[in-house]
Amino acid sequence: MAYDVEKPDEQWRAELTPAEYAVLRKAGTEPAFVGEYTDTKAAGVYSCRACGAELFRSGTKFESHCGWPSFYDPKDSDAVELIADTSHGMVRTEVRCARCGSHLGHVFEGEGYPTPTDQRYCINSISLRLEPEEA
C-alpha cells in the first residue's frame, strides 16, 4: 500500500530509536505496564511517533488494565488502518497509522468494556506521542 509518508528503511532506522523502530516498523510489542502512556490521564491528542499524524484523543482513552494504553475510538476513522493479523498463531486485527503504515498495536471487540464502541484499541506507548492540551 502507498502511504503519504514513505521513507527508505535506512531513514526510519536513523530517525527512530532502536526500540521505536522495532515496534513501529517491525510490528513488535513493548513489554506490558512499562509504557510512558499506560496510566497517563493528561488531556490532549496522541499522535504517531513516526510521522506526527493525529490518531487518538485523550477523551477516548480508558483504563483497561491490560498493560498498554487503551482507546475506544480513533480520532478520525481514516487516521488508522486495520489489517488482518494471523501471526503468532492468533487471529487479531492490527492497527497501523494510515499516514505512514507504522504499527501501533491491535484492536479487540466484544470484551465487555463499558465503552460506546465495545472496542479496545490496545496501542503501544512507544508508537505514540502525547500533545497536551493548552491549559
GROMACS .gro file of C-alpha atoms in nm:
model
  135
    1MET     CA    1   0.000   0.000   0.000
    2ALA     CA    2   0.120   0.353  -0.075
    3TYR     CA    3   0.134   0.594   0.220
    4ASP     CA    4   0.156   0.973   0.231
    5VAL     CA    5   0.480   0.940   0.428
    6GLU     CA    6   0.720   0.686   0.281
    7LYS     CA    7   1.088   0.660   0.367
    8PRO     CA    8   1.362   0.408   0.298
    9ASP     CA    9   1.427   0.166   0.582
   10GLU     CA   10   1.767   0.326   0.649
   11GLN     CA   11   1.599   0.662   0.711
   12TRP     CA   12   1.347   0.512   0.954
   13ARG     CA   13   1.636   0.347   1.140
   14ALA     CA   14   1.820   0.680   1.161
   15GLU     CA   15   1.514   0.875   1.281
   16LEU     CA   16   1.379   0.628   1.538
   17THR     CA   17   1.541   0.476   1.844
   18PRO     CA   18   1.605   0.100   1.817
   19ALA     CA   19   1.303   0.031   2.042
   20GLU     CA   20   1.077   0.265   1.841
   21TYR     CA   21   1.194   0.107   1.517
   22ALA     CA   22   1.129  -0.247   1.648
   23VAL     CA   23   0.765  -0.162   1.731
   24LEU     CA   24   0.672   0.095   1.467
   25ARG     CA   25   0.845  -0.054   1.163
   26LYS     CA   26   0.877  -0.424   1.255
   27ALA     CA   27   0.543  -0.472   1.435
   28GLY     CA   28   0.699  -0.552   1.770
   29THR     CA   29   0.533  -0.507   2.108
   30GLU     CA   30   0.670  -0.320   2.405
   31PRO     CA   31   0.650  -0.500   2.740
   32ALA     CA   32   0.324  -0.460   2.934
   33PHE     CA   33   0.296  -0.199   3.210
   34VAL     CA   34   0.617  -0.013   3.121
   35GLY     CA   35   0.499   0.229   2.854
   36GLU     CA   36   0.507   0.603   2.905
   37TYR     CA   37   0.132   0.649   2.847
   38THR     CA   38  -0.015   0.337   3.009
   39ASP     CA   39  -0.152   0.530   3.307
   40THR     CA   40  -0.146   0.887   3.171
   41LYS     CA   41  -0.459   1.091   3.234
   42ALA     CA   42  -0.345   1.418   3.069
   43ALA     CA   43  -0.582   1.575   2.817
   44GLY     CA   44  -0.455   1.605   2.461
   45VAL     CA   45  -0.406   1.435   2.129
   46TYR     CA   46  -0.200   1.121   2.076
   47SER     CA   47  -0.004   1.129   1.750
   48CYS     CA   48   0.206   0.876   1.562
   49ARG     CA   49   0.562   0.891   1.692
   50ALA     CA   50   0.696   0.814   1.344
   51CYS     CA   51   0.513   1.076   1.133
   52GLY     CA   52   0.312   1.301   1.367
   53ALA     CA   53  -0.035   1.208   1.234
   54GLU     CA   54  -0.310   1.267   1.490
   55LEU     CA   55  -0.451   0.929   1.593
   56PHE     CA   56  -0.645   0.933   1.922
   57ARG     CA   57  -0.790   1.192   2.162
   58SER     CA   58  -0.746   1.157   2.536
   59GLY     CA   59  -1.125   1.162   2.581
   60THR     CA   60  -1.145   0.814   2.425
   61LYS     CA   61  -0.868   0.668   2.645
   62PHE     CA   62  -0.987   0.433   2.919
   63GLU     CA   63  -0.841   0.208   3.186
   64SER     CA   64  -0.847  -0.149   3.060
   65HIS     CA   65  -0.575  -0.273   3.300
   66CYS     CA   66  -0.418  -0.467   3.011
   67GLY     CA   67  -0.072  -0.307   3.036
   68TRP     CA   68  -0.093  -0.077   2.733
   69PRO     CA   69  -0.284   0.245   2.663
   70SER     CA   70  -0.638   0.167   2.551
   71PHE     CA   71  -0.874   0.378   2.344
   72TYR     CA   72  -1.228   0.302   2.230
   73ASP     CA   73  -1.218   0.502   1.906
   74PRO     CA   74  -0.960   0.668   1.679
   75LYS     CA   75  -0.966   1.046   1.640
   76ASP     CA   76  -1.081   1.004   1.282
   77SER     CA   77  -1.183   0.679   1.116
   78ASP     CA   78  -0.931   0.748   0.839
   79ALA     CA   79  -0.644   0.805   1.086
   80VAL     CA   80  -0.576   0.432   1.124
   81GLU     CA   81  -0.593   0.131   0.900
   82LEU     CA   82  -0.694  -0.213   1.019
   83ILE     CA   83  -0.513  -0.520   0.885
   84ALA     CA   84  -0.588  -0.889   0.947
   85ASP     CA   85  -0.304  -1.034   1.155
   86THR     CA   86  -0.261  -1.411   1.185
   87SER     CA   87   0.091  -1.403   1.331
   88HIS     CA   88   0.188  -1.596   1.645
   89GLY     CA   89  -0.092  -1.850   1.593
   90MET     CA   90  -0.364  -1.593   1.670
   91VAL     CA   91  -0.630  -1.413   1.470
   92ARG     CA   92  -0.620  -1.043   1.553
   93THR     CA   93  -0.667  -0.706   1.386
   94GLU     CA   94  -0.353  -0.497   1.359
   95VAL     CA   95  -0.380  -0.119   1.386
   96ARG     CA   96  -0.145   0.088   1.170
   97CYS     CA   97  -0.102   0.458   1.112
   98ALA     CA   98  -0.283   0.535   0.786
   99ARG     CA   99  -0.033   0.810   0.701
  100CYS     CA  100   0.296   0.615   0.729
  101GLY     CA  101   0.200   0.250   0.782
  102SER     CA  102   0.367   0.223   1.122
  103HIS     CA  103   0.248  -0.049   1.358
  104LEU     CA  104   0.054   0.089   1.655
  105GLY     CA  105  -0.098  -0.218   1.819
  106HIS     CA  106  -0.420  -0.420   1.784
  107VAL     CA  107  -0.794  -0.364   1.822
  108PHE     CA  108  -1.022  -0.608   2.001
  109GLU     CA  109  -1.403  -0.623   2.014
  110GLY     CA  110  -1.662  -0.775   2.240
  111GLU     CA  111  -1.459  -0.780   2.560
  112GLY     CA  112  -1.736  -0.618   2.763
  113TYR     CA  113  -1.572  -0.286   2.849
  114PRO     CA  114  -1.835  -0.016   2.917
  115THR     CA  115  -1.737   0.199   2.619
  116PRO     CA  116  -1.955   0.340   2.339
  117THR     CA  117  -1.794   0.121   2.071
  118ASP     CA  118  -1.723  -0.206   2.258
  119GLN     CA  119  -1.374  -0.185   2.109
  120ARG     CA  120  -1.032  -0.170   2.274
  121TYR     CA  121  -0.756  -0.019   2.065
  122CYS     CA  122  -0.459  -0.163   2.253
  123ILE     CA  123  -0.175   0.067   2.147
  124ASN     CA  124   0.196   0.061   2.228
  125SER     CA  125   0.301   0.376   2.418
  126ILE     CA  126   0.621   0.383   2.217
  127SER     CA  127   0.413   0.425   1.899
  128LEU     CA  128   0.257   0.745   2.032
  129ARG     CA  129   0.345   1.100   2.131
  130LEU     CA  130   0.104   1.295   2.351
  131GLU     CA  131   0.049   1.659   2.261
  132PRO     CA  132  -0.111   1.801   2.577
  133GLU     CA  133  -0.395   2.050   2.556
  134GLU     CA  134  -0.309   2.406   2.641
  135ALA     CA  135  -0.428   2.496   2.991
   0.00000   0.00000   0.00000
